[in-house]
């Protein structure tokens, strides 16, 4: 991505990712935004998470899922990313199930 800091702070940062692990995923993402020491934080937004690892042949699975809550999960994470990051975020859709995902306005 260039040499030194030629490309700006966007080349030296971290991004949030889906994680629950038996905890509150929203709080974990918010904590990342608040406590990461890097200057550039890329946010994350996702409509939910369906643990498809076992069905996909990747071990025993994670053992947790994140409910889409009729779109409330995605909206809350978008709002959080816009509030606490550089307004740059990843929209993760392929992590929620084996089925194709479509986002449409309500």
N, CA and C atoms as an extended XYZ file, in Angstrom:
318
Properties=species:S:1:pos:R:3:atomname:S:1:resname:S:1:resid:I:1 pbc="F F F"
N         0.816       -1.201        0.000 N   UNK     1
C         0.000        0.000        0.000 CA  UNK     1
C         0.853        1.255        0.000 C   UNK     1
N         1.958        1.259       -0.569 N   UNK     2
C         2.772        2.469       -0.550 CA  UNK     2
C         3.877        2.362        0.474 C   UNK     2
N         4.741        3.335        0.492 N   UNK     3
C         5.870        3.326        1.410 CA  UNK     3
C         5.655        4.367        2.497 C   UNK     3
N         6.099        3.999        3.681 N   UNK     4
C         5.963        4.926        4.797 CA  UNK     4
C         4.508        5.273        5.015 C   UNK     4
N         4.241        6.543        5.182 N   UNK     5
C         2.888        7.003        5.445 CA  UNK     5
C         2.312        7.713        4.220 C   UNK     5
N         2.825        7.404        3.023 N   UNK     6
C         2.386        8.072        1.798 CA  UNK     6
C         0.893        7.931        1.539 C   UNK     6
N         0.325        6.822        1.928 N   UNK     7
C        -1.086        6.579        1.656 CA  UNK     7
C        -1.990        7.086        2.766 C   UNK     7
N        -1.437        7.630        3.831 N   UNK     8
C        -2.252        8.168        4.914 CA  UNK     8
C        -2.510        7.156        6.009 C   UNK     8
N        -3.273        7.596        6.998 N   UNK     9
C        -3.522        6.742        8.165 CA  UNK     9
C        -4.374        5.524        7.835 C   UNK     9
N        -5.083        5.526        6.706 N   UNK    10
C        -5.932        4.397        6.348 CA  UNK    10
C        -5.140        3.110        6.126 C   UNK    10
N        -3.831        3.204        5.937 N   UNK    11
C        -3.026        1.999        5.744 CA  UNK    11
C        -2.476        1.447        7.050 C   UNK    11
N        -2.756        2.108        8.152 N   UNK    12
C        -2.275        1.667        9.456 CA  UNK    12
C        -3.453        1.681       10.421 C   UNK    12
N        -4.167        0.573       10.477 N   UNK    13
C        -5.344        0.548       11.325 CA  UNK    13
C        -5.816       -0.856       11.596 C   UNK    13
N        -7.011       -0.937       12.135 N   UNK    14
C        -7.633       -2.211       12.466 CA  UNK    14
C        -9.095       -2.140       12.067 C   UNK    14
N        -9.698       -3.303       11.941 N   UNK    15
C       -11.124       -3.320       11.662 CA  UNK    15
C       -11.828       -4.275       12.613 C   UNK    15
N       -13.071       -3.975       12.870 N   UNK    16
C       -13.901       -4.811       13.726 CA  UNK    16
C       -14.370       -6.032       12.933 C   UNK    16
N       -14.762       -7.063       13.644 N   UNK    17
C       -15.221       -8.290       13.007 CA  UNK    17
C       -16.355       -8.868       13.823 C   UNK    17
N       -17.103       -9.762       13.209 N   UNK    18
C       -18.195      -10.440       13.911 CA  UNK    18
C       -17.607      -11.299       15.032 C   UNK    18
N       -18.119      -11.111       16.236 N   UNK    19
C       -17.745      -11.988       17.334 CA  UNK    19
C       -18.820      -11.924       18.390 C   UNK    19
N       -19.102      -13.044       18.986 N   UNK    20
C       -20.064      -13.112       20.067 CA  UNK    20
C       -19.471      -13.934       21.191 C   UNK    20
N       -19.167      -15.193       20.926 N   UNK    21
C       -18.518      -16.032       21.921 CA  UNK    21
C       -19.241      -16.106       23.249 C   UNK    21
N       -20.568      -16.025       23.230 N   UNK    22
C       -21.334      -16.095       24.465 CA  UNK    22
C       -21.540      -14.747       25.127 C   UNK    22
N       -21.117      -13.693       24.478 N   UNK    23
C       -21.258      -12.348       25.045 CA  UNK    23
C       -22.184      -11.519       24.178 C   UNK    23
N       -22.266      -10.253       24.490 N   UNK    24
C       -23.074       -9.307       23.735 CA  UNK    24
C       -22.242       -8.773       22.572 C   UNK    24
N       -22.563       -9.175       21.357 N   UNK    25
C       -21.755       -8.789       20.191 CA  UNK    25
C       -21.705       -7.277       20.012 C   UNK    25
N       -22.800       -6.584       20.279 N   UNK    26
C       -22.832       -5.130       20.126 CA  UNK    26
C       -21.827       -4.468       21.077 C   UNK    26
N       -21.810       -4.929       22.319 N   UNK    27
C       -20.870       -4.377       23.309 CA  UNK    27
C       -19.423       -4.670       22.925 C   UNK    27
N       -19.156       -5.844       22.364 N   UNK    28
C       -17.798       -6.188       21.952 CA  UNK    28
C       -17.319       -5.276       20.822 C   UNK    28
N       -18.189       -4.999       19.838 N   UNK    29
C       -17.828       -4.103       18.745 CA  UNK    29
C       -17.627       -2.681       19.274 C   UNK    29
N       -18.527       -2.233       20.133 N   UNK    30
C       -18.413       -0.894       20.716 CA  UNK    30
C       -17.129       -0.755       21.527 C   UNK    30
N       -16.787       -1.784       22.273 N   UNK    31
C       -15.552       -1.775       23.062 CA  UNK    31
C       -14.325       -1.697       22.164 C   UNK    31
N       -14.350       -2.405       21.024 N   UNK    32
C       -13.246       -2.310       20.069 CA  UNK    32
C       -13.077       -0.868       19.610 C   UNK    32
N       -14.175       -0.225       19.235 N   UNK    33
C       -14.097        1.169       18.773 CA  UNK    33
C       -13.526        2.077       19.856 C   UNK    33
N       -13.951        1.862       21.100 N   UNK    34
C       -13.531        2.732       22.203 CA  UNK    34
C       -12.111        2.468       22.680 C   UNK    34
N       -11.631        1.242       22.563 N   UNK    35
C       -10.378        0.873       23.216 CA  UNK    35
C        -9.209        0.543       22.297 C   UNK    35
N        -9.434        0.421       21.013 N   UNK    36
C        -8.329        0.141       20.105 CA  UNK    36
C        -7.400        1.346       20.053 C   UNK    36
N        -6.104        1.093       20.109 N   UNK    37
C        -5.121        2.177       20.189 CA  UNK    37
C        -4.760        2.783       18.836 C   UNK    37
N        -5.210        2.175       17.744 N   UNK    38
C        -4.841        2.694       16.428 CA  UNK    38
C        -5.675        3.920       16.083 C   UNK    38
N        -5.142        4.760       15.207 N   UNK    39
C        -5.847        5.993       14.857 CA  UNK    39
C        -6.960        5.763       13.842 C   UNK    39
N        -6.833        4.757       12.995 N   UNK    40
C        -7.862        4.486       11.994 CA  UNK    40
C        -8.565        3.186       12.328 C   UNK    40
N        -9.860        3.261       12.569 N   UNK    41
C       -10.657        2.079       12.883 CA  UNK    41
C       -11.732        1.929       11.819 C   UNK    41
N       -11.724        0.792       11.147 N   UNK    42
C       -12.770        0.507       10.182 CA  UNK    42
C       -13.885       -0.230       10.896 C   UNK    42
N       -15.086        0.241       10.709 N   UNK    43
C       -16.229       -0.367       11.367 CA  UNK    43
C       -16.724       -1.609       10.653 C   UNK    43
N       -17.716       -2.223       11.256 N   UNK    44
C       -18.330       -3.418       10.689 CA  UNK    44
C       -19.844       -3.325       10.895 C   UNK    44
N       -20.570       -3.826        9.926 N   UNK    45
C       -22.017       -3.947       10.069 CA  UNK    45
C       -22.430       -5.261        9.414 C   UNK    45
N       -23.348       -5.942       10.052 N   UNK    46
C       -23.838       -7.220        9.538 CA  UNK    46
C       -25.274       -7.404       10.013 C   UNK    46
N       -26.084       -8.087        9.212 N   UNK    47
C       -27.481       -8.260        9.589 CA  UNK    47
C       -27.728       -9.379       10.598 C   UNK    47
N       -26.718      -10.155       10.900 N   UNK    48
C       -26.836      -11.275       11.832 CA  UNK    48
C       -25.720      -12.262       11.528 C   UNK    48
N       -25.730      -13.376       12.231 N   UNK    49
C       -24.713      -14.394       11.998 CA  UNK    49
C       -25.321      -15.760       12.244 C   UNK    49
N       -25.213      -16.631       11.265 N   UNK    50
C       -25.687      -18.000       11.360 CA  UNK    50
C       -24.458      -18.906       11.334 C   UNK    50
N       -24.219      -19.625       12.406 N   UNK    51
C       -23.055      -20.515       12.490 CA  UNK    51
C       -23.230      -21.690       11.534 C   UNK    51
N       -22.687      -21.541       10.347 N   UNK    52
C       -22.808      -22.548        9.297 CA  UNK    52
C       -21.522      -23.368        9.150 C   UNK    52
N       -20.590      -23.193       10.061 N   UNK    53
C       -19.298      -23.868        9.932 CA  UNK    53
C       -19.423      -25.388        9.893 C   UNK    53
N       -20.194      -25.981       10.800 N   UNK    54
C       -20.311      -27.438       10.833 CA  UNK    54
C       -20.981      -27.945        9.556 C   UNK    54
N       -22.088      -27.322        9.157 N   UNK    55
C       -22.773      -27.735        7.941 CA  UNK    55
C       -21.873      -27.564        6.722 C   UNK    55
N       -20.996      -26.588        6.746 N   UNK    56
C       -20.079      -26.336        5.646 CA  UNK    56
C       -18.844      -27.216        5.666 C   UNK    56
N       -18.724      -28.066        6.685 N   UNK    57
C       -17.611      -28.998        6.760 CA  UNK    57
C       -16.365      -28.443        7.417 C   UNK    57
N       -16.509      -27.380        8.217 N   UNK    58
C       -15.357      -26.739        8.869 CA  UNK    58
C       -15.385      -26.979       10.369 C   UNK    58
N       -15.313      -28.200       10.783 N   UNK    59
C       -15.244      -28.516       12.207 CA  UNK    59
C       -16.611      -28.583       12.861 C   UNK    59
N       -16.611      -28.406       14.167 N   UNK    60
C       -17.828      -28.547       14.957 CA  UNK    60
C       -18.668      -27.283       15.033 C   UNK    60
N       -18.207      -26.214       14.464 N   UNK    61
C       -18.959      -24.963       14.531 CA  UNK    61
C       -18.553      -24.132       15.720 C   UNK    61
N       -19.065      -22.932       15.756 N   UNK    62
C       -18.728      -21.999       16.831 CA  UNK    62
C       -19.632      -22.140       18.045 C   UNK    62
N       -20.877      -22.529       17.819 N   UNK    63
C       -21.798      -22.711       18.930 CA  UNK    63
C       -22.566      -21.457       19.311 C   UNK    63
N       -22.526      -20.440       18.490 N   UNK    64
C       -23.317      -19.233       18.762 CA  UNK    64
C       -23.783      -18.604       17.463 C   UNK    64
N       -24.858      -17.856       17.548 N   UNK    65
C       -25.421      -17.143       16.414 CA  UNK    65
C       -25.837      -15.757       16.876 C   UNK    65
N       -26.046      -14.857       15.923 N   UNK    66
C       -26.522      -13.509       16.226 CA  UNK    66
C       -27.818      -13.303       15.460 C   UNK    66
N       -28.876      -13.054       16.184 N   UNK    67
C       -30.212      -12.900       15.603 CA  UNK    67
C       -30.315      -11.596       14.815 C   UNK    67
N       -30.865      -11.650       13.598 N   UNK    68
C       -31.039      -10.427       12.813 CA  UNK    68
C       -32.043       -9.440       13.411 C   UNK    68
N       -32.946       -9.914       14.245 N   UNK    69
C       -33.937       -9.056       14.893 CA  UNK    69
C       -34.682       -8.154       13.905 C   UNK    69
N       -35.126       -8.734       12.807 N   UNK    70
C       -35.901       -7.996       11.787 CA  UNK    70
C       -35.207       -6.733       11.313 C   UNK    70
N       -33.891       -6.788       11.158 N   UNK    71
C       -33.134       -5.643       10.648 CA  UNK    71
C       -32.541       -4.743       11.716 C   UNK    71
N       -32.936       -4.932       12.967 N   UNK    72
C       -32.449       -4.068       14.049 CA  UNK    72
C       -30.958       -4.269       14.312 C   UNK    72
N       -30.457       -5.493       14.138 N   UNK    73
C       -29.030       -5.749       14.342 CA  UNK    73
C       -28.209       -4.942       13.347 C   UNK    73
N       -28.561       -5.010       12.077 N   UNK    74
C       -27.839       -4.259       11.052 CA  UNK    74
C       -27.919       -2.760       11.304 C   UNK    74
N       -29.101       -2.243       11.586 N   UNK    75
C       -29.263       -0.809       11.800 CA  UNK    75
C       -28.443       -0.327       12.992 C   UNK    75
N       -28.470       -1.062       14.081 N   UNK    76
C       -27.729       -0.634       15.271 CA  UNK    76
C       -26.218       -0.628       15.010 C   UNK    76
N       -25.725       -1.617       14.253 N   UNK    77
C       -24.290       -1.667       13.954 CA  UNK    77
C       -23.877       -0.597       12.941 C   UNK    77
N       -24.732       -0.298       11.977 N   UNK    78
C       -24.452        0.808       11.053 CA  UNK    78
C       -24.379        2.124       11.814 C   UNK    78
N       -25.345        2.362       12.685 N   UNK    79
C       -25.353        3.585       13.485 CA  UNK    79
C       -24.101        3.690       14.346 C   UNK    79
N       -23.711        2.584       14.969 N   UNK    80
C       -22.526        2.568       15.822 CA  UNK    80
C       -21.264        2.852       15.013 C   UNK    80
N       -21.133        2.217       13.852 N   UNK    81
C       -19.953        2.438       13.006 CA  UNK    81
C       -19.869        3.889       12.555 C   UNK    81
N       -20.985        4.475       12.181 N   UNK    82
C       -20.982        5.872       11.738 CA  UNK    82
C       -20.666        6.826       12.883 C   UNK    82
N       -21.079        6.466       14.076 N   UNK    83
C       -20.831        7.306       15.254 CA  UNK    83
C       -19.383        7.222       15.735 C   UNK    83
N       -18.791        6.032       15.700 N   UNK    84
C       -17.514        5.830       16.390 CA  UNK    84
C       -16.305        5.574       15.500 C   UNK    84
N       -16.475        5.534       14.185 N   UNK    85
C       -15.330        5.250       13.327 CA  UNK    85
C       -15.142        6.377       12.322 C   UNK    85
N       -14.277        6.135       11.387 N   UNK    86
C       -13.961        7.128       10.371 CA  UNK    86
C       -15.024        7.196        9.274 C   UNK    86
N       -16.169        6.593        9.525 N   UNK    87
C       -17.251        6.511        8.540 CA  UNK    87
C       -16.890        5.565        7.401 C   UNK    87
N       -15.936        4.687        7.652 N   UNK    88
C       -15.568        3.631        6.719 CA  UNK    88
C       -15.876        2.313        7.412 C   UNK    88
N       -16.615        1.453        6.741 N   UNK    89
C       -16.936        0.185        7.379 CA  UNK    89
C       -17.145       -0.897        6.340 C   UNK    89
N       -17.076       -2.135        6.803 N   UNK    90
C       -17.341       -3.304        5.978 CA  UNK    90
C       -18.777       -3.741        6.220 C   UNK    90
N       -19.464       -4.083        5.160 N   UNK    91
C       -20.795       -4.649        5.269 CA  UNK    91
C       -20.650       -6.141        4.991 C   UNK    91
N       -20.780       -6.962        6.017 N   UNK    92
C       -20.576       -8.403        5.898 CA  UNK    92
C       -21.904       -9.103        5.696 C   UNK    92
N       -22.064       -9.724        4.548 N   UNK    93
C       -23.306      -10.428        4.252 CA  UNK    93
C       -23.123      -11.929        4.153 C   UNK    93
N       -21.986      -12.385        3.708 N   UNK    94
C       -21.775      -13.813        3.489 CA  UNK    94
C       -21.627      -14.621        4.746 C   UNK    94
N       -21.642      -14.004        5.887 N   UNK    95
C       -21.413      -14.713        7.139 CA  UNK    95
C       -22.700      -15.126        7.830 C   UNK    95
N       -23.848      -14.887        7.223 N   UNK    96
C       -25.066      -15.129        7.984 CA  UNK    96
C       -25.775      -16.432        7.651 C   UNK    96
N       -25.500      -17.044        6.519 N   UNK    97
C       -26.079      -18.354        6.260 CA  UNK    97
C       -25.596      -18.874        4.916 C   UNK    97
N       -26.017      -20.071        4.611 N   UNK    98
C       -25.666      -20.641        3.321 CA  UNK    98
C       -26.557      -20.096        2.216 C   UNK    98
N       -27.612      -19.391        2.584 N   UNK    99
C       -28.558      -18.861        1.609 CA  UNK    99
C       -28.086      -17.499        1.098 C   UNK    99
N       -28.390      -17.176       -0.155 N   UNK   100
C       -28.045      -15.837       -0.664 CA  UNK   100
C       -28.734      -14.755        0.151 C   UNK   100
N       -28.073      -13.645        0.315 N   UNK   101
C       -28.616      -12.554        1.120 CA  UNK   101
C       -28.957      -11.370        0.231 C   UNK   101
N       -30.064      -10.752        0.527 N   UNK   102
C       -30.493       -9.568       -0.202 CA  UNK   102
C       -30.872       -8.515        0.825 C   UNK   102
N       -30.335       -7.326        0.659 N   UNK   103
C       -30.730       -6.209        1.503 CA  UNK   103
C       -31.607       -5.294        0.679 C   UNK   103
N       -32.714       -4.904        1.235 N   UNK   104
C       -33.588       -3.971        0.547 CA  UNK   104
C       -34.151       -2.991        1.565 C   UNK   104
N       -34.497       -1.810        1.140 N   UNK   105
C       -35.064       -0.832        2.076 CA  UNK   105
C       -36.381       -1.356        2.632 C   UNK   105
N       -36.699       -0.992        3.869 N   UNK   106
C       -37.976       -1.443        4.462 CA  UNK   106
C       -39.173       -0.827        3.750 C   UNK   106
